[in-house]
Each structure stands twice: as structure tokens, then as C-alpha cells.
Tab-separated table of C-alpha atoms in Angstrom:
chain	number	residue	atom	x	y	z
A	1	MET	CA	112.094	110.714	93.925
A	2	ARG	CA	112.404	107.168	95.196
A	3	PHE	CA	115.234	104.694	94.564
A	4	VAL	CA	114.457	100.966	94.608
A	5	HIS	CA	116.867	98.071	94.108
A	6	LYS	CA	115.707	95.297	91.759
A	7	LYS	CA	117.541	92.159	90.719
A	8	LYS	CA	116.249	91.989	87.130
A	9	MET	CA	115.214	94.365	84.362
A	10	GLU	CA	111.524	94.529	83.435
A	11	ASP	CA	110.278	95.013	79.882
A	12	ALA	CA	107.457	97.391	80.841
A	13	ILE	CA	109.636	100.047	82.488
A	14	PRO	CA	111.572	102.606	80.398
A	15	VAL	CA	115.343	102.204	80.569
A	16	LEU	CA	117.769	105.051	81.296
A	17	CYS	CA	120.936	104.917	79.181
A	18	CYS	CA	124.057	106.757	80.259
A	19	GLY	CA	126.433	108.083	77.623
A	20	GLY	CA	129.939	109.298	78.192
A	21	GLU	CA	133.339	107.728	77.906
A	22	GLY	CA	134.162	105.053	80.431
A	23	GLY	CA	136.421	105.960	83.319
A	24	ASP	CA	136.129	109.757	83.143
A	25	ARG	CA	134.091	110.589	86.228
A	26	GLU	CA	133.545	114.235	85.255
A	27	VAL	CA	132.011	113.204	81.920
A	28	LEU	CA	129.916	110.529	83.615
A	29	ARG	CA	128.648	112.957	86.258
A	30	GLU	CA	127.542	115.397	83.576
A	31	ALA	CA	125.816	112.622	81.600
A	32	ILE	CA	123.925	111.432	84.673
A	33	ASN	CA	123.044	115.021	85.598
A	34	ARG	CA	121.373	115.310	82.183
A	35	LEU	CA	119.326	112.178	82.850
A	36	GLY	CA	118.159	113.626	86.154
A	37	TYR	CA	117.432	117.032	84.653
A	38	SER	CA	115.074	115.561	82.028
A	39	LEU	CA	113.527	112.849	84.231
A	40	ALA	CA	109.736	112.781	83.866
A	41	GLY	CA	108.524	109.295	84.820
A	42	ASN	CA	109.375	105.966	86.434
A	43	CYS	CA	112.436	104.305	84.922
A	44	GLN	CA	115.100	101.641	85.456
A	45	PHE	CA	118.869	101.631	85.149
A	46	ASP	CA	121.248	98.697	84.590
A	47	VAL	CA	123.868	99.245	87.287
A	48	ASP	CA	125.922	96.152	86.470
A	49	ASP	CA	126.367	97.126	82.818
A	50	PHE	CA	127.258	100.693	83.834
A	51	ALA	CA	129.799	99.450	86.396
A	52	VAL	CA	131.630	97.255	83.878
A	53	ASN	CA	131.388	99.281	80.675
A	54	ARG	CA	131.376	102.883	81.907
A	55	PHE	CA	132.266	103.326	85.571
A	56	GLY	CA	135.145	100.870	85.854
A	57	ASP	CA	134.528	99.903	89.487
A	58	SER	CA	132.211	97.782	91.625
A	59	ALA	CA	128.443	97.757	91.177
A	60	GLU	CA	128.082	99.072	94.715
A	61	LYS	CA	130.189	102.163	94.030
A	62	ALA	CA	128.591	102.614	90.618
A	63	ALA	CA	125.117	102.605	92.187
A	64	GLY	CA	126.183	105.258	94.670
A	65	PHE	CA	127.733	107.499	92.037
A	66	PHE	CA	124.682	107.209	89.784
A	67	THR	CA	122.198	107.910	92.584
A	68	GLU	CA	123.768	111.103	93.884
A	69	ALA	CA	124.557	112.477	90.411
A	70	LEU	CA	120.968	111.823	89.287
A	71	LEU	CA	119.648	113.739	92.293
A	72	GLN	CA	121.969	116.630	91.491
A	73	GLY	CA	120.482	116.943	88.007
A	74	ALA	CA	116.891	116.439	89.181
A	75	TYR	CA	116.897	119.279	91.748
A	76	ARG	CA	114.578	122.241	91.215
A	77	PHE	CA	114.055	125.209	93.504
A	78	GLY	CA	110.446	124.864	94.650
A	79	LYS	CA	109.327	128.477	94.444
A	80	LYS	CA	105.691	127.458	95.016
A	81	ALA	CA	106.673	126.528	98.580
A	82	LEU	CA	108.059	130.029	99.196
A	83	GLU	CA	105.198	131.276	101.345
A	84	ALA	CA	104.971	134.681	103.022
A	85	ASP	CA	106.182	133.304	106.366
A	86	ALA	CA	108.655	130.853	104.856
A	87	ALA	CA	111.657	132.500	106.512
A	88	GLU	CA	110.334	131.384	109.891
A	89	ARG	CA	109.517	127.854	108.639
A	90	LEU	CA	112.415	126.998	106.336
A	91	PHE	CA	113.227	123.690	107.955
A	92	GLU	CA	109.593	122.619	107.865
A	93	LEU	CA	109.299	123.605	104.195
A	94	ARG	CA	112.679	122.390	102.984
A	95	ASP	CA	111.519	119.286	101.124
A	96	GLY	CA	109.144	121.422	99.093
A	97	LEU	CA	111.799	124.054	98.479
A	98	ALA	CA	114.384	121.435	97.417
A	99	ALA	CA	111.976	119.882	94.948
A	100	GLU	CA	112.364	116.616	93.035
A	101	PRO	CA	110.192	114.868	90.439
A	102	ASP	CA	107.669	112.413	91.892
A	103	VAL	CA	109.105	109.292	90.223
A	104	THR	CA	110.560	105.909	91.115
A	105	VAL	CA	114.007	104.962	89.806
A	106	TYR	CA	114.755	101.231	89.841
A	107	LEU	CA	118.454	100.388	90.127
A	108	VAL	CA	118.908	96.926	88.679
A	109	SER	CA	121.824	94.818	89.890
A	110	GLY	CA	122.541	91.268	90.898
A	111	ARG	CA	124.824	92.622	93.625
A	112	GLU	CA	123.856	93.910	97.070
A	113	ILE	CA	123.888	97.628	96.282
A	114	GLU	CA	121.165	98.854	98.613
A	115	ALA	CA	123.370	100.164	101.430
A	116	GLU	CA	125.515	102.235	99.051
A	117	MET	CA	122.417	103.388	97.165
A	118	LYS	CA	120.759	104.695	100.352
A	119	LYS	CA	123.947	106.397	101.510
A	120	ALA	CA	124.324	108.140	98.156
A	121	GLU	CA	120.663	109.118	98.176
A	122	ARG	CA	121.271	110.839	101.507
A	123	LEU	CA	124.336	112.603	100.085
A	124	GLY	CA	122.337	113.872	97.112
A	125	ARG	CA	119.520	115.138	99.288
A	126	CYS	CA	121.811	116.884	101.773
A	127	ARG	CA	123.623	118.592	98.897
A	128	ASN	CA	120.266	119.685	97.468
A	129	TYR	CA	119.273	121.144	100.838
A	130	ALA	CA	122.466	123.206	100.704
A	131	ARG	CA	121.584	124.338	97.183
A	132	MET	CA	118.107	125.284	98.343
A	133	LEU	CA	119.560	127.486	101.085
A	134	GLY	CA	121.747	129.193	98.491
A	135	ASP	CA	118.827	129.724	96.108
A	136	LEU	CA	116.639	131.415	98.729
A	137	PRO	CA	116.189	135.191	98.355
A	138	ALA	CA	118.350	137.061	100.846
A	139	ASN	CA	115.321	138.455	102.689
A	140	TYR	CA	114.188	134.877	103.358
A	141	LEU	CA	117.575	133.793	104.712
A	142	THR	CA	119.189	136.266	107.072
A	143	ALA	CA	121.685	135.280	109.744
A	144	ASP	CA	118.719	134.956	112.131
A	145	ASP	CA	116.922	132.598	109.742
A	146	PHE	CA	120.066	130.516	109.177
A	147	CYS	CA	120.541	130.137	112.938
A	148	ARG	CA	116.917	129.088	113.363
A	149	TYR	CA	117.274	126.498	110.583
A	150	ALA	CA	120.435	125.103	112.221
A	151	GLU	CA	118.706	124.878	115.603
A	152	GLU	CA	115.793	122.931	114.131
A	153	LEU	CA	118.173	120.645	112.239
A	154	VAL	CA	120.108	119.807	115.399
A	155	ARG	CA	116.892	119.093	117.306
A	156	GLU	CA	116.197	116.375	114.716
A	157	LYS	CA	119.767	115.027	114.683
A	158	PRO	CA	120.861	113.855	118.160
A	159	ALA	CA	124.364	113.102	116.847
A	160	LEU	CA	124.910	116.852	116.355
A	161	SER	CA	125.339	119.623	118.905
A	162	LEU	CA	125.266	123.349	118.279
A	163	GLU	CA	126.572	126.511	119.900
A	164	ILE	CA	125.685	129.926	118.485
A	165	TYR	CA	127.670	133.045	119.345
A	166	ARG	CA	125.978	136.367	118.551
A	167	GLU	CA	127.357	139.898	118.622
A	168	GLN	CA	127.944	140.336	122.356
A	169	GLU	CA	129.756	137.006	122.603
A	170	LEU	CA	131.707	137.724	119.418
A	171	GLY	CA	132.770	141.045	120.894
A	172	ARG	CA	133.981	139.416	124.100
A	173	MET	CA	135.828	136.782	122.070
A	174	GLY	CA	137.513	139.419	119.925
A	175	CYS	CA	136.141	138.408	116.508
A	176	GLY	CA	136.947	141.756	114.927
A	177	GLY	CA	136.774	140.462	111.358
A	178	ILE	CA	133.234	139.139	111.572
A	179	LEU	CA	131.996	142.186	113.483
A	180	ALA	CA	133.631	144.726	111.150
A	181	VAL	CA	132.062	143.192	108.058
A	182	ASN	CA	128.614	143.098	109.688
A	183	GLN	CA	128.619	146.457	111.461
A	184	ALA	CA	126.280	148.218	108.969
A	185	SER	CA	123.720	145.382	108.994
A	186	ARG	CA	120.509	145.506	111.005
A	187	ILE	CA	120.811	141.742	111.631
A	188	PRO	CA	123.376	140.698	114.281
A	189	ALA	CA	126.327	138.610	113.106
A	190	ALA	CA	126.731	135.021	114.261
A	191	LEU	CA	129.302	132.264	114.565
A	192	LEU	CA	127.938	128.715	114.603
A	193	ARG	CA	129.852	125.785	116.025
A	194	LEU	CA	128.446	122.352	115.199
A	195	ARG	CA	129.967	119.221	116.673
A	196	TYR	CA	129.717	115.626	115.531
A	197	GLU	CA	131.428	113.190	117.883
A	198	GLY	CA	131.811	110.338	115.389
A	199	THR	CA	131.549	106.639	116.020
A	200	GLN	CA	135.294	106.291	116.659
A	201	LYS	CA	137.997	108.363	118.267
A	202	GLY	CA	140.489	109.957	115.929
A	203	PRO	CA	141.769	113.210	114.440
A	204	VAL	CA	139.216	115.998	114.228
A	205	THR	CA	138.512	117.740	110.920
A	206	ALA	CA	136.983	121.202	111.073
A	207	LEU	CA	134.809	122.234	108.139
A	208	VAL	CA	134.607	126.020	107.805
A	209	GLY	CA	132.110	127.726	105.486
A	210	LYS	CA	131.923	131.355	104.418
A	211	GLY	CA	128.516	132.802	105.249
A	212	ILE	CA	128.063	136.264	103.757
A	213	MET	CA	124.273	136.478	103.624
A	214	PHE	CA	124.438	139.275	101.055
A	215	ASP	CA	127.426	141.154	99.705
A	216	SER	CA	126.848	144.725	98.544
A	217	GLY	CA	130.587	145.398	98.516
A	218	GLY	CA	130.233	147.899	101.346
A	219	MET	CA	131.827	151.295	100.652
A	220	HIS	CA	133.467	149.725	97.608
A	221	LEU	CA	129.947	149.263	96.268
A	222	LYS	CA	129.506	146.650	93.570
A	223	SER	CA	127.997	147.491	90.201
A	224	MET	CA	124.533	146.148	89.381
A	225	GLU	CA	126.108	143.393	87.274
A	226	SER	CA	128.575	142.411	90.004
A	227	MET	CA	125.941	142.542	92.749
A	228	GLU	CA	123.621	140.141	90.919
A	229	GLY	CA	123.705	136.781	92.655
A	230	MET	CA	125.337	138.020	95.858
A	231	LYS	CA	122.753	136.076	97.863
A	232	TYR	CA	124.936	133.078	96.923
A	233	ASP	CA	127.885	134.358	98.955
A	234	MET	CA	126.842	131.977	101.746
A	235	CYS	CA	127.037	128.748	99.714
A	236	GLY	CA	130.094	127.622	101.697
A	237	ALA	CA	128.168	128.028	104.948
A	238	ALA	CA	125.208	126.059	103.567
A	239	ASP	CA	127.528	123.286	102.375
A	240	VAL	CA	129.177	122.925	105.782
A	241	LEU	CA	125.839	122.766	107.606
A	242	CYS	CA	124.541	120.088	105.247
A	243	LEU	CA	127.814	118.127	105.282
A	244	LEU	CA	127.414	117.832	109.056
A	245	GLU	CA	123.843	116.639	108.507
A	246	TYR	CA	125.107	114.000	106.069
A	247	ALA	CA	127.768	112.841	108.533
A	248	ALA	CA	125.150	112.468	111.277
A	249	ASP	CA	122.732	110.603	109.001
A	250	THR	CA	125.309	108.111	107.760
A	251	GLY	CA	127.292	107.556	110.950
A	252	TYR	CA	130.618	108.944	109.747
A	253	ALA	CA	133.410	107.411	111.787
A	254	LEU	CA	135.622	110.338	112.843
A	255	PRO	CA	134.722	113.488	114.790
A	256	LEU	CA	133.940	116.699	112.935
A	257	GLU	CA	133.613	120.365	113.798
A	258	GLY	CA	131.529	122.700	111.669
A	259	VAL	CA	132.364	126.400	111.989
A	260	ILE	CA	130.125	128.871	110.161
A	261	PRO	CA	130.556	132.673	110.368
A	262	LEU	CA	127.481	134.647	109.298
A	263	ALA	CA	127.518	138.342	108.376
A	264	GLU	CA	126.062	140.772	105.848
A	265	ASN	CA	128.309	143.191	103.978
A	266	ALA	CA	125.795	146.028	103.958
A	267	LEU	CA	126.185	149.667	102.984
A	268	GLY	CA	125.340	152.324	105.569
A	269	GLU	CA	126.668	155.017	107.844
A	270	LYS	CA	128.167	152.433	110.194
A	271	CYS	CA	129.946	150.311	107.578
A	272	VAL	CA	133.656	149.635	107.804
A	273	ARG	CA	135.749	152.117	105.818
A	274	MET	CA	138.807	151.891	103.631
A	275	GLY	CA	141.816	152.343	105.888
A	276	ASP	CA	140.119	151.179	109.083
A	277	VAL	CA	142.241	148.871	111.235
A	278	ILE	CA	140.594	145.919	112.978
A	279	THR	CA	141.934	143.409	115.485
A	280	MET	CA	141.167	139.811	114.574
A	281	LEU	CA	140.426	136.891	116.885
A	282	SER	CA	144.046	135.773	116.450
A	283	GLY	CA	145.281	139.145	117.738
A	284	ARG	CA	146.613	140.162	114.315
A	285	MET	CA	145.795	143.725	113.221
A	286	VAL	CA	144.461	144.105	109.679
A	287	GLU	CA	144.020	147.248	107.591
A	288	VAL	CA	140.869	147.126	105.463
A	289	TYR	CA	142.089	148.277	102.066
A	290	ASN	CA	139.077	146.886	100.169
A	291	THR	CA	135.676	146.614	101.866
A	292	ASP	CA	134.615	144.181	99.111
A	293	ALA	CA	137.308	141.727	100.247
A	294	GLU	CA	135.164	140.915	103.268
A	295	GLY	CA	134.925	137.136	102.958
A	296	ARG	CA	138.535	136.609	103.990
A	297	LEU	CA	137.925	138.696	107.133
A	298	VAL	CA	135.057	136.532	108.404
A	299	LEU	CA	136.836	133.333	107.340
A	300	ALA	CA	140.024	134.380	109.122
A	301	ASP	CA	138.221	134.637	112.464
A	302	ALA	CA	136.408	131.354	111.790
A	303	LEU	CA	139.662	129.561	110.917
A	304	THR	CA	141.326	130.835	114.099
A	305	PHE	CA	138.336	129.614	116.112
A	306	ALA	CA	138.341	126.219	114.364
A	307	ALA	CA	142.106	125.753	114.690
A	308	GLY	CA	141.763	125.613	118.462
A	309	LYS	CA	139.413	122.644	118.209
A	310	ALA	CA	140.699	120.498	115.316
A	311	ASP	CA	143.651	118.656	113.821
A	312	ARG	CA	143.090	119.788	110.243
A	313	LEU	CA	141.006	122.425	108.468
A	314	VAL	CA	138.894	122.386	105.308
A	315	ASP	CA	137.223	125.612	104.250
A	316	MET	CA	134.717	126.238	101.470
A	317	ALA	CA	134.114	129.718	100.117
A	318	THR	CA	132.912	131.763	97.169
A	319	LEU	CA	135.943	133.942	97.745
A	320	SER	CA	137.684	135.630	94.815
A	321	TYR	CA	136.706	136.587	91.291
A	322	SER	CA	140.376	136.164	90.418
A	323	CYS	CA	139.896	132.430	90.786
A	324	ARG	CA	136.923	132.528	88.432
A	325	GLU	CA	138.950	134.525	85.913
A	326	ALA	CA	141.740	131.938	86.097
A	327	LEU	CA	139.667	128.741	86.023
A	328	GLY	CA	136.269	129.726	84.616
A	329	ASP	CA	132.822	128.673	85.762
A	330	GLU	CA	133.276	124.897	85.826
A	331	THR	CA	136.427	124.345	87.888
A	332	ALA	CA	136.972	125.131	91.563
A	333	GLY	CA	140.381	126.216	92.752
A	334	PHE	CA	141.957	124.699	95.823
A	335	PHE	CA	144.946	125.649	97.930
A	336	CYS	CA	146.726	123.440	100.416
A	337	ASN	CA	149.690	123.762	102.765
A	338	GLU	CA	150.490	120.037	103.062
A	339	GLU	CA	151.359	117.708	100.191
A	340	GLU	CA	149.659	114.597	101.580
A	341	LEU	CA	146.408	116.483	102.098
A	342	ALA	CA	146.707	118.088	98.652
A	343	SER	CA	147.149	114.672	97.009
A	344	GLY	CA	144.175	113.326	98.934
A	345	THR	CA	142.050	116.266	97.827
A	346	ALA	CA	142.924	115.750	94.164
A	347	ARG	CA	142.137	112.025	94.434
A	348	ALA	CA	138.821	112.741	96.160
A	349	ALA	CA	137.798	115.186	93.430
A	350	ALA	CA	138.724	112.727	90.674
A	351	GLU	CA	136.699	109.985	92.361
A	352	ALA	CA	133.732	112.338	92.808
A	353	GLY	CA	133.918	113.545	89.213
A	354	GLU	CA	134.160	117.198	90.225
A	355	PRO	CA	136.734	119.393	88.435
A	356	VAL	CA	139.222	121.142	90.740
A	357	TRP	CA	142.683	122.608	90.172
A	358	ARG	CA	145.395	123.331	92.711
A	359	LEU	CA	146.687	126.897	92.756
A	360	PRO	CA	149.887	128.110	94.467
A	361	LEU	CA	150.623	129.563	97.879
A	362	GLY	CA	153.986	131.042	98.863
A	363	GLU	CA	155.933	133.941	100.281
A	364	ARG	CA	155.915	135.756	96.937
A	365	TYR	CA	152.146	136.175	97.342
A	366	LYS	CA	152.043	136.613	101.107
A	367	ARG	CA	154.452	139.542	101.119
A	368	ARG	CA	152.068	141.513	98.905
A	369	LEU	CA	149.823	141.868	101.971
A	370	LEU	CA	152.546	143.191	104.285
A	371	TRP	CA	152.648	146.795	103.084
A	372	SER	CA	150.385	148.447	105.694
A	373	LYS	CA	151.904	151.246	107.842
A	374	THR	CA	149.176	150.948	110.483
A	375	ALA	CA	148.608	147.184	110.847
A	376	ASP	CA	150.333	143.811	110.645
A	377	MET	CA	148.883	143.220	107.195
A	378	ALA	CA	146.221	144.447	104.774
A	379	ASN	CA	143.239	142.481	103.505
A	380	TYR	CA	144.048	143.341	99.883
A	381	MET	CA	146.906	144.452	97.678
A	382	PRO	CA	147.021	147.682	95.655
A	383	ASP	CA	146.787	145.738	92.387
A	384	LYS	CA	144.675	142.705	91.519
A	385	LYS	CA	147.369	140.380	90.189
A	386	ALA	CA	147.317	136.785	91.504
A	387	GLY	CA	144.290	137.733	93.586
A	388	ALA	CA	143.195	134.189	94.396
A	389	SER	CA	146.636	133.196	95.690
A	390	VAL	CA	146.991	136.401	97.675
A	391	ALA	CA	143.564	135.837	99.264
A	392	ALA	CA	144.500	132.261	100.145
A	393	CYS	CA	147.790	133.430	101.691
A	394	PHE	CA	145.811	135.854	103.842
A	395	LEU	CA	143.697	132.940	105.123
A	396	GLU	CA	146.758	130.756	105.705
A	397	GLU	CA	147.982	133.297	108.258
A	398	PHE	CA	145.056	132.286	110.485
A	399	THR	CA	145.326	128.483	110.281
A	400	GLU	CA	147.773	128.215	113.194
A	401	GLY	CA	150.031	125.939	111.118
A	402	LEU	CA	147.479	123.113	110.870
A	403	PRO	CA	147.089	121.052	107.689
A	404	TRP	CA	144.567	123.034	105.660
A	405	VAL	CA	142.777	122.954	102.323
A	406	HIS	CA	140.845	125.939	100.991
A	407	PHE	CA	138.283	125.631	98.183
A	408	ASP	CA	137.731	128.859	96.230
A	409	MET	CA	134.563	127.955	94.343
A	410	VAL	CA	133.187	131.311	93.226
A	411	GLY	CA	132.973	130.140	89.584
A	412	PRO	CA	131.257	126.734	89.726
A	413	ALA	CA	129.257	127.284	92.935
A	414	VAL	CA	126.532	128.992	90.895
A	415	LEU	CA	125.225	128.071	87.448
A	416	ARG	CA	124.539	131.451	85.882
A	417	LYS	CA	123.000	130.275	82.608
A	418	GLU	CA	120.591	127.379	82.140
A	419	ASN	CA	122.056	124.284	80.506
A	420	ASP	CA	120.767	120.785	79.851
A	421	ARG	CA	122.044	119.196	83.064
A	422	MET	CA	121.207	121.508	85.996
A	423	GLU	CA	118.844	124.319	86.876
A	424	CYS	CA	120.290	127.821	87.216
A	425	GLY	CA	121.420	128.611	90.749
A	426	ALA	CA	123.477	126.885	93.399
A	427	THR	CA	125.180	123.709	92.168
A	428	GLY	CA	126.594	122.080	95.306
A	429	THR	CA	130.047	121.956	93.731
A	430	VAL	CA	132.830	120.155	95.704
A	431	PHE	CA	130.257	118.787	98.190
A	432	SER	CA	130.956	115.237	96.971
A	433	THR	CA	134.694	115.932	96.904
A	434	VAL	CA	134.703	116.861	100.583
A	435	VAL	CA	132.652	113.741	101.397
A	436	LYS	CA	135.221	111.567	99.598
A	437	LEU	CA	138.089	113.377	101.330
A	438	LEU	CA	136.517	112.714	104.735
A	439	GLU	CA	135.768	109.089	103.899
A	440	HIS	CA	139.399	108.456	103.010
A	441	GLY	CA	140.440	109.780	106.440
């Protein structure tokens, strides 16, 4: 898909028309997604009319919003590119795997929209790369394959640097959470640290993404229905990797850290057991009450690691089904320990047109984890009430008091049933929200 700026409409080119009520960015995003989903040939779009009568902001911003939302709808997983040796060549094959229609879209405006259009095009493509990683079968994307992909990405992006810690290093560091979750897997665990220096000095934001390459549930084995789609339990990790790529491509001003823990919650004779006690990177001792509450264990170590290198933390995770039960499949939950950051997150989501809802933290939830006789805390509570808030309070214990926002996106991260605006699979939810949050500083 190509985007070209033109000053005037042409009679011979079909015109895209965007429905939806003016001013509601969620409705507009869905309407533009539908245009992208059904796109079959070259077309043109009147940006100036859209900006005035639908978007309610400048033509430049309207062009950006339209471009990235159109790419979100147009994405298809390119299964024809999934060759036998694809796992070893994912980076080389990624444009075929994150497929788009071969069309030209002319954005028509009398304003100078090209810079914003190109920036938004890059956002849309980076988000679609993250979706592609999520859509890959788990045997094509192990922790080894993810590390290889990250290494090849960084070789192409001189603004990024990468350190990878594997099992021996993680053991020396004391990352008991990551290692416990992965101990039945044949593939070694990993912790990736990506760095982007930025074009200016300023506060460092660490982006942390949950990377469970497949989640069987461990000894608390999932049912067939619950295990379906567990290859998507690394969507947070994919988002963080591709957000760092977007920052490098667009010259984001402030420095960023990307911290990505990778593990597989496999079932086997070596897997962690109910009642086992593990020592986390922070030094806290945790009793494993539920082996299927593994994401918070790997994220806790990653947050502790990130907190030593940043001024604020943003994590993205497909974490708790309780959040999906509360908010459904179209709204991501978020938790935050600082009001200014929470307000900024809500504003960023509204501007991006992505539905999010803030859920509560607090001592009344935290104390439900403090019942263990053998450890400082448990990773789960004996009942499932307020599960999303309890999970978030567990994570908060490992943020070292830094400003922190946690996205629990288990519902909207994956489209489970085909609709008329996106293909089934990874959606890239809250990717644009995090971009807006970073842009606003």
C-alpha cells in the first residue's frame, strides 16, 4: 500500500467516503478500519473535508489519523509467506507476512500533510509488524526466534541498541520469576533490553512487554477452549519491540528503554508446582499458588529490571481474564499509580480513538496477596474476585515507587471472530495510545 499526497481531487479515481459521527475518535477509527478492510483498488480521500466535518482538528493530524487507521484495517496475515524455514528468516520475510493490498491511496489536501502522513504510515506498519509476530504459530516464534528477529532489527536501526540475557545470566541476576515460569520449556528464557537514546536529554520511559511465547497453564492446565489462542500471550512483547522500532524510525525526542521478558509456560516434569516459593529479582519471595498466573511473575522481574534504568514505567500485557470479564473484548483496562500519568493516558487513548478504562488499585486488593505462610506474598488469591486489580497490585509491588501505567489488554488484543473492519487475530490495541502518551511527554 502506498500513500501519496495530492493537492486536488481527480474525477477518474474512486473516492473513499468515511462515515461516523464527527469528533468521536473511536467511531472514526472503526469507520476507517472498515475502509481499509475492504480496500481493493487505487482510491483518493478528501482530507480537508474530513478534517473539518468529521475529525475536528487540523488537516495534518487528520491525515495522520486516517493513514494509520486505514493500515490497521488493511492488514492481513500473509500465510503464503510462511515457508518451512520461516522461523529462521522472520525479519527477512516480515513484509510478506504483514501483508497489505497492492494499491495507491491518494490523500488530497491543500495543506502540507506529507510529513504527518509518512509518520503515521510508519506507525501503522510498525503496529502491523507487531500483529504479525502475534499471529505467527508458536513453533515459528520461540524465544530463540524472537531474539533473532530483535537482533536483525537492531542491525538495521543504528538508533537502537540491544542486550539479551539468557538463562545463565538470568540466574546470576536472580530473575526467579522468569526462570520459574520457563523451567519446563526446552527453549531457554530470555530478557531483552533495548535502548533508544533519543534526540534530546530528558526523563527515560521504560516500555515493558509480557512475552509468554505459549501458555499451557502449567500444572494448572488450561482446557482446550482456554488454551486456544495462547500463542498471543506475547502480544505485549511484540508491541514493545515495534514501538522501539517506530521511535527509532521517526526520531522520537526522549530516551526510551524497552524491556521484554520471554518465557514459555510449558507442562512437564520440571514445571513449577503449586506451593513452590521463588525469589524474585527484587528479593521478594513469592509463593506460586496458581501456575496459570505466570504472566505477573515474568513481568514482575522485568519491571524491577526496568525500574533501575528509567524514570517512569509503561507495561503492556495480556494479563488477566478478569479484565476481559469486566470490560469485554473491545476495551483495554489500565491501572496507574499517579494521577497526572493516569490523566495523560486517558487523553492519549481518546486522541488515538482506542477504548480504555481505568480500573482501581489499593490496599484492599493488595492485602489479598499477603496470606502466604512461606513467602512475602502469593501470586494469586484463593478466590477470583477483583482478579484484574489484584494482579495489578501484585505488579505494583515491583515498580520501586516509580510512576507506572499498566495496560491489561487480554480482551481487545485479539479479535476472536471476524468482523467487517479487521481480520481475526492480533489487533495492535493501545499501540497508538502509547505513541500518543510518549509524544505528549
